[in-house]
Amino acid sequence: EEKCNFIIMLANLIKRFVISSPRRFLTVFYILLLIAVPFSLSLFDKLDSGGYDSKAGKFYESQLIEKKYFGKQESDIIISLESKTLSYDKPAFEEMFGLLLLDLEQSGLYKEIYHKDNLPSAKLISKEENSTLILLNKINKDLDNGLVMGNLDALREKYTSGDFSLYVGGGLAVTHNINKIVKSDVSKAELITIPLSLILLFIFFGNIFGAVAPIIIAVTSIMLSFLTLSFLSYFQSISIFAINIVTGLGMGLGIDYA
């Protein structure tokens, strides 16, 4: 009940402000919209880890408890170096493996690099003995995931040639790729829905202004919602899939209320 009263009071204050000072309201609105643009574009990077790395969030707190009682359960990155014809103990395989380790160490991005030579008990060699795993942990949790994945993509291109193939996996790689797909899908969805909505609205209202106004309202609400999410991401863990919810509701409600 107290929350409802607060929301009603806040809505009444905003209503009075809009009615009594429309120019000031529009000025504040345009300023917020201009601020929202750069924050909206950078929101995907802020949620690059899936939105669950915020130190203020419950998920991060549960991770700390898990590590305290059970230790670290998995590595950030898992690399697999595989040969089509050579076993792991052949000189050519050992040479390629050694060069890969050297590149990983010289990158300065990883604090822990586990492999068959320094962690033999982990059984990091395949049953066919033609591939081996390398386990990596970032040098610190705040290191940009995009930087790490850029380094690994370059190494994959370098070491995937001829008889050898390099594969990249692990939680960080999976999350990074999911976020790339979400970002791409949201862009495609907007490219499809906005023109289609314009056509349908023009048919319904019979004029350009009636068609454009709902789209402007929808896009504006999405941008301001992105600004809010960007601000909240500093204090609370937010899933990357909040982007999908915001764009879907923003377009739907913007058109509906217009």
Short mmCIF file of C-alpha atoms in Angstrom, two decimals:
data_model
loop_
_atom_site.label_atom_id
_atom_site.label_comp_id
_atom_site.label_asym_id
_atom_site.label_seq_id
_atom_site.Cartn_x
_atom_site.Cartn_y
_atom_site.Cartn_z
CA GLU A 1 0.00 0.00 0.00
CA GLU A 2 2.84 2.40 0.85
CA LYS A 3 4.51 1.65 -2.50
CA CYS A 4 1.24 2.31 -4.35
CA ASN A 5 0.81 5.63 -2.53
CA PHE A 6 4.38 6.62 -3.41
CA ILE A 7 3.85 5.79 -7.10
CA ILE A 8 0.57 7.76 -7.16
CA MET A 9 2.25 10.72 -5.46
CA LEU A 10 5.16 10.60 -7.92
CA ALA A 11 2.77 10.41 -10.89
CA ASN A 12 0.85 13.43 -9.59
CA LEU A 13 4.06 15.43 -9.18
CA ILE A 14 5.11 14.65 -12.75
CA LYS A 15 1.62 15.54 -14.02
CA ARG A 16 1.69 18.91 -12.25
CA PHE A 17 5.19 19.61 -13.57
CA VAL A 18 4.15 18.80 -17.16
CA ILE A 19 1.00 20.95 -16.99
CA SER A 20 2.56 23.93 -15.20
CA SER A 21 5.92 23.98 -17.05
CA PRO A 22 5.63 22.24 -20.44
CA ARG A 23 8.76 23.94 -21.83
CA ARG A 24 10.88 22.90 -18.86
CA PHE A 25 9.51 19.39 -19.13
CA LEU A 26 10.43 19.21 -22.84
CA THR A 27 13.91 20.57 -22.05
CA VAL A 28 14.49 17.91 -19.39
CA PHE A 29 13.04 15.28 -21.73
CA TYR A 30 15.36 16.20 -24.61
CA ILE A 31 18.40 16.29 -22.32
CA LEU A 32 17.60 12.81 -21.00
CA LEU A 33 17.09 11.59 -24.55
CA LEU A 34 20.48 12.92 -25.65
CA ILE A 35 22.12 11.27 -22.62
CA ALA A 36 20.29 8.03 -23.37
CA VAL A 37 21.75 7.63 -26.88
CA PRO A 38 25.39 6.85 -25.94
CA PHE A 39 24.31 4.81 -22.90
CA SER A 40 21.94 2.78 -25.07
CA LEU A 41 24.72 1.95 -27.53
CA SER A 42 27.05 0.81 -24.73
CA LEU A 43 24.43 -1.19 -22.81
CA PHE A 44 25.29 -4.46 -24.58
CA ASP A 45 28.90 -4.18 -23.39
CA LYS A 46 27.79 -3.54 -19.81
CA LEU A 47 25.74 -6.76 -19.85
CA ASP A 48 28.41 -8.67 -21.75
CA SER A 49 28.90 -11.19 -18.98
CA GLY A 50 25.24 -12.08 -19.03
CA GLY A 51 24.34 -9.48 -16.44
CA TYR A 52 25.28 -11.63 -13.46
CA ASP A 53 28.70 -10.24 -12.45
CA SER A 54 27.51 -7.21 -10.52
CA LYS A 55 29.08 -7.30 -7.06
CA ALA A 56 25.84 -5.88 -5.63
CA GLY A 57 23.77 -8.76 -6.97
CA LYS A 58 22.64 -11.93 -5.22
CA PHE A 59 24.11 -14.12 -7.96
CA TYR A 60 27.61 -12.76 -7.30
CA GLU A 61 27.08 -13.30 -3.57
CA SER A 62 26.08 -16.94 -4.17
CA GLN A 63 29.22 -17.43 -6.29
CA LEU A 64 31.41 -16.23 -3.42
CA ILE A 65 29.72 -18.66 -1.02
CA GLU A 66 30.13 -21.50 -3.51
CA LYS A 67 33.84 -20.78 -3.96
CA LYS A 68 34.34 -20.51 -0.19
CA TYR A 69 32.94 -23.96 0.55
CA PHE A 70 33.53 -25.87 -2.69
CA GLY A 71 36.40 -24.05 -4.42
CA LYS A 72 36.44 -22.80 -7.99
CA GLN A 73 34.32 -25.16 -10.07
CA GLU A 74 35.23 -24.24 -13.63
CA SER A 75 37.60 -22.20 -15.76
CA ASP A 76 36.61 -19.10 -17.71
CA ILE A 77 37.91 -20.49 -21.00
CA ILE A 78 38.60 -24.00 -22.31
CA ILE A 79 40.81 -24.37 -25.38
CA SER A 80 41.22 -27.57 -27.35
CA LEU A 81 44.21 -28.08 -29.66
CA GLU A 82 43.53 -30.99 -31.99
CA SER A 83 45.50 -32.75 -34.73
CA LYS A 84 43.98 -34.92 -37.45
CA THR A 85 46.92 -37.32 -37.70
CA LEU A 86 49.37 -36.68 -34.84
CA SER A 87 49.24 -37.79 -31.23
CA TYR A 88 49.98 -35.32 -28.43
CA ASP A 89 53.49 -36.73 -27.78
CA LYS A 90 54.78 -36.22 -31.34
CA PRO A 91 57.44 -33.48 -31.78
CA ALA A 92 55.32 -31.48 -34.26
CA PHE A 93 52.35 -31.49 -31.86
CA GLU A 94 54.58 -30.52 -28.92
CA GLU A 95 56.06 -27.64 -30.94
CA MET A 96 52.63 -26.28 -31.86
CA PHE A 97 51.44 -26.73 -28.26
CA GLY A 98 54.49 -24.89 -26.90
CA LEU A 99 53.99 -21.95 -29.29
CA LEU A 100 50.33 -21.70 -28.25
CA LEU A 101 51.24 -21.61 -24.56
CA LEU A 102 53.85 -18.93 -25.24
CA ASP A 103 51.29 -16.75 -27.03
CA LEU A 104 48.81 -17.17 -24.16
CA GLU A 105 51.41 -16.21 -21.56
CA GLN A 106 52.68 -13.21 -23.52
CA SER A 107 49.15 -11.84 -24.00
CA GLY A 108 49.04 -10.89 -20.30
CA LEU A 109 45.30 -11.61 -20.15
CA TYR A 110 45.35 -14.79 -18.06
CA LYS A 111 46.46 -15.37 -14.49
CA GLU A 112 46.02 -19.15 -14.57
CA ILE A 113 46.91 -21.43 -17.48
CA TYR A 114 46.43 -25.14 -16.78
CA HIS A 115 47.50 -27.83 -19.28
CA LYS A 116 48.71 -31.42 -19.55
CA ASP A 117 52.23 -30.60 -18.36
CA ASN A 118 51.45 -28.64 -15.18
CA LEU A 119 48.21 -30.46 -14.29
CA PRO A 120 48.66 -34.11 -15.34
CA SER A 121 46.06 -35.39 -12.87
CA ALA A 122 43.26 -33.52 -14.66
CA LYS A 123 43.33 -35.88 -17.67
CA LEU A 124 43.39 -33.10 -20.24
CA ILE A 125 44.25 -35.46 -23.11
CA SER A 126 41.54 -37.08 -25.26
CA LYS A 127 41.06 -40.86 -25.45
CA GLU A 128 42.30 -40.79 -29.05
CA GLU A 129 45.40 -38.92 -27.80
CA ASN A 130 45.22 -36.48 -30.71
CA SER A 131 43.93 -33.46 -28.76
CA THR A 132 44.57 -31.72 -25.45
CA LEU A 133 42.78 -29.10 -23.38
CA ILE A 134 44.07 -25.84 -21.92
CA LEU A 135 42.14 -24.21 -19.06
CA LEU A 136 42.31 -20.43 -18.69
CA ASN A 137 41.19 -17.88 -16.11
CA LYS A 138 41.16 -14.14 -16.75
CA ILE A 139 43.77 -12.03 -14.96
CA ASN A 140 40.91 -10.27 -13.14
CA LYS A 141 37.10 -10.36 -13.20
CA ASP A 142 36.84 -6.77 -14.48
CA LEU A 143 38.83 -7.48 -17.65
CA ASP A 144 36.73 -6.83 -20.75
CA ASN A 145 35.41 -10.11 -22.18
CA GLY A 146 35.54 -8.68 -25.67
CA LEU A 147 39.30 -8.16 -25.32
CA VAL A 148 39.77 -11.78 -24.22
CA MET A 149 37.61 -13.16 -27.03
CA GLY A 150 39.43 -10.97 -29.57
CA ASN A 151 42.73 -12.50 -28.45
CA LEU A 152 41.32 -16.03 -28.64
CA ASP A 153 39.79 -15.44 -32.09
CA ALA A 154 43.19 -14.32 -33.36
CA LEU A 155 44.84 -17.42 -31.87
CA ARG A 156 42.16 -19.65 -33.39
CA GLU A 157 42.88 -18.27 -36.83
CA LYS A 158 46.63 -18.61 -36.29
CA TYR A 159 46.60 -22.22 -35.04
CA THR A 160 43.81 -23.61 -37.22
CA SER A 161 45.75 -24.57 -40.32
CA GLY A 162 46.79 -27.73 -42.08
CA ASP A 163 46.71 -30.67 -39.70
CA PHE A 164 45.78 -28.63 -36.61
CA SER A 165 42.54 -27.11 -35.33
CA LEU A 166 41.99 -24.85 -32.32
CA TYR A 167 38.59 -24.74 -30.60
CA VAL A 168 37.46 -22.26 -27.93
CA GLY A 169 34.79 -23.03 -25.32
CA GLY A 170 33.90 -22.45 -21.68
CA GLY A 171 31.35 -20.29 -19.89
CA LEU A 172 32.86 -16.95 -20.92
CA ALA A 173 32.97 -17.89 -24.61
CA VAL A 174 29.40 -19.21 -24.57
CA THR A 175 28.05 -16.09 -22.84
CA HIS A 176 29.96 -13.79 -25.19
CA ASN A 177 28.55 -15.53 -28.26
CA ILE A 178 25.01 -15.53 -26.84
CA ASN A 179 25.27 -11.77 -26.29
CA LYS A 180 26.51 -11.25 -29.87
CA ILE A 181 23.53 -13.21 -31.17
CA VAL A 182 21.09 -11.27 -28.97
CA LYS A 183 22.55 -7.96 -30.14
CA SER A 184 22.33 -9.03 -33.78
CA ASP A 185 18.77 -10.37 -33.36
CA VAL A 186 17.56 -7.18 -31.68
CA SER A 187 18.97 -5.10 -34.55
CA LYS A 188 17.30 -7.35 -37.13
CA ALA A 189 14.01 -7.27 -35.22
CA GLU A 190 14.00 -3.46 -35.17
CA LEU A 191 14.81 -3.29 -38.89
CA ILE A 192 11.80 -5.48 -39.59
CA THR A 193 9.25 -4.21 -37.05
CA ILE A 194 9.74 -0.45 -37.50
CA PRO A 195 9.11 -0.32 -41.30
CA LEU A 196 6.28 -2.87 -41.00
CA SER A 197 4.70 -0.87 -38.16
CA LEU A 198 4.98 2.33 -40.20
CA ILE A 199 3.15 0.74 -43.13
CA LEU A 200 0.36 -0.67 -40.94
CA LEU A 201 -0.03 2.58 -39.00
CA PHE A 202 -0.18 4.60 -42.20
CA ILE A 203 -2.94 2.31 -43.50
CA PHE A 204 -4.82 2.62 -40.20
CA PHE A 205 -4.46 6.38 -39.60
CA GLY A 206 -4.33 7.45 -43.24
CA ASN A 207 -1.56 10.05 -42.78
CA ILE A 208 2.20 10.23 -42.18
CA PHE A 209 2.00 12.02 -38.82
CA GLY A 210 -0.31 9.39 -37.39
CA ALA A 211 2.08 6.67 -38.55
CA VAL A 212 5.32 8.31 -37.37
CA ALA A 213 4.17 9.57 -33.94
CA PRO A 214 3.70 6.08 -32.35
CA ILE A 215 7.10 4.95 -33.66
CA ILE A 216 8.78 8.05 -32.18
CA ILE A 217 7.09 7.37 -28.83
CA ALA A 218 8.13 3.70 -28.94
CA VAL A 219 11.77 4.41 -29.85
CA THR A 220 11.99 7.16 -27.23
CA SER A 221 10.62 4.88 -24.50
CA ILE A 222 13.11 2.16 -25.50
CA MET A 223 16.05 4.59 -25.38
CA LEU A 224 15.05 5.95 -21.96
CA SER A 225 14.53 2.40 -20.67
CA PHE A 226 18.04 1.51 -21.88
CA LEU A 227 19.35 4.53 -19.96
CA THR A 228 17.59 3.27 -16.81
CA LEU A 229 18.99 -0.25 -17.30
CA SER A 230 22.47 1.14 -17.81
CA PHE A 231 22.21 3.08 -14.54
CA LEU A 232 20.80 0.09 -12.62
CA SER A 233 23.52 -2.24 -13.95
CA TYR A 234 26.03 -0.46 -11.67
CA PHE A 235 24.08 -1.55 -8.58
CA GLN A 236 22.18 -4.72 -9.52
CA SER A 237 22.73 -7.75 -11.73
CA ILE A 238 20.65 -7.52 -14.91
CA SER A 239 20.26 -10.25 -17.50
CA ILE A 240 21.13 -9.54 -21.13
CA PHE A 241 17.62 -10.74 -22.00
CA ALA A 242 16.20 -7.57 -20.43
CA ILE A 243 17.06 -6.02 -23.81
CA ASN A 244 14.50 -8.25 -25.52
CA ILE A 245 11.81 -7.40 -22.95
CA VAL A 246 12.42 -3.66 -23.25
CA THR A 247 12.34 -3.59 -27.06
CA GLY A 248 9.24 -5.81 -27.24
CA LEU A 249 7.23 -3.90 -24.63
CA GLY A 250 8.53 -0.52 -25.85
CA MET A 251 7.33 -1.09 -29.40
CA GLY A 252 4.02 -2.67 -28.33
CA LEU A 253 3.05 -0.15 -25.66
CA GLY A 254 4.36 2.84 -27.64
CA ILE A 255 2.11 2.00 -30.57
CA ASP A 256 -0.82 0.99 -28.35
CA TYR A 257 -0.88 4.16 -26.20
CA ALA A 258 -0.26 6.42 -29.18
#
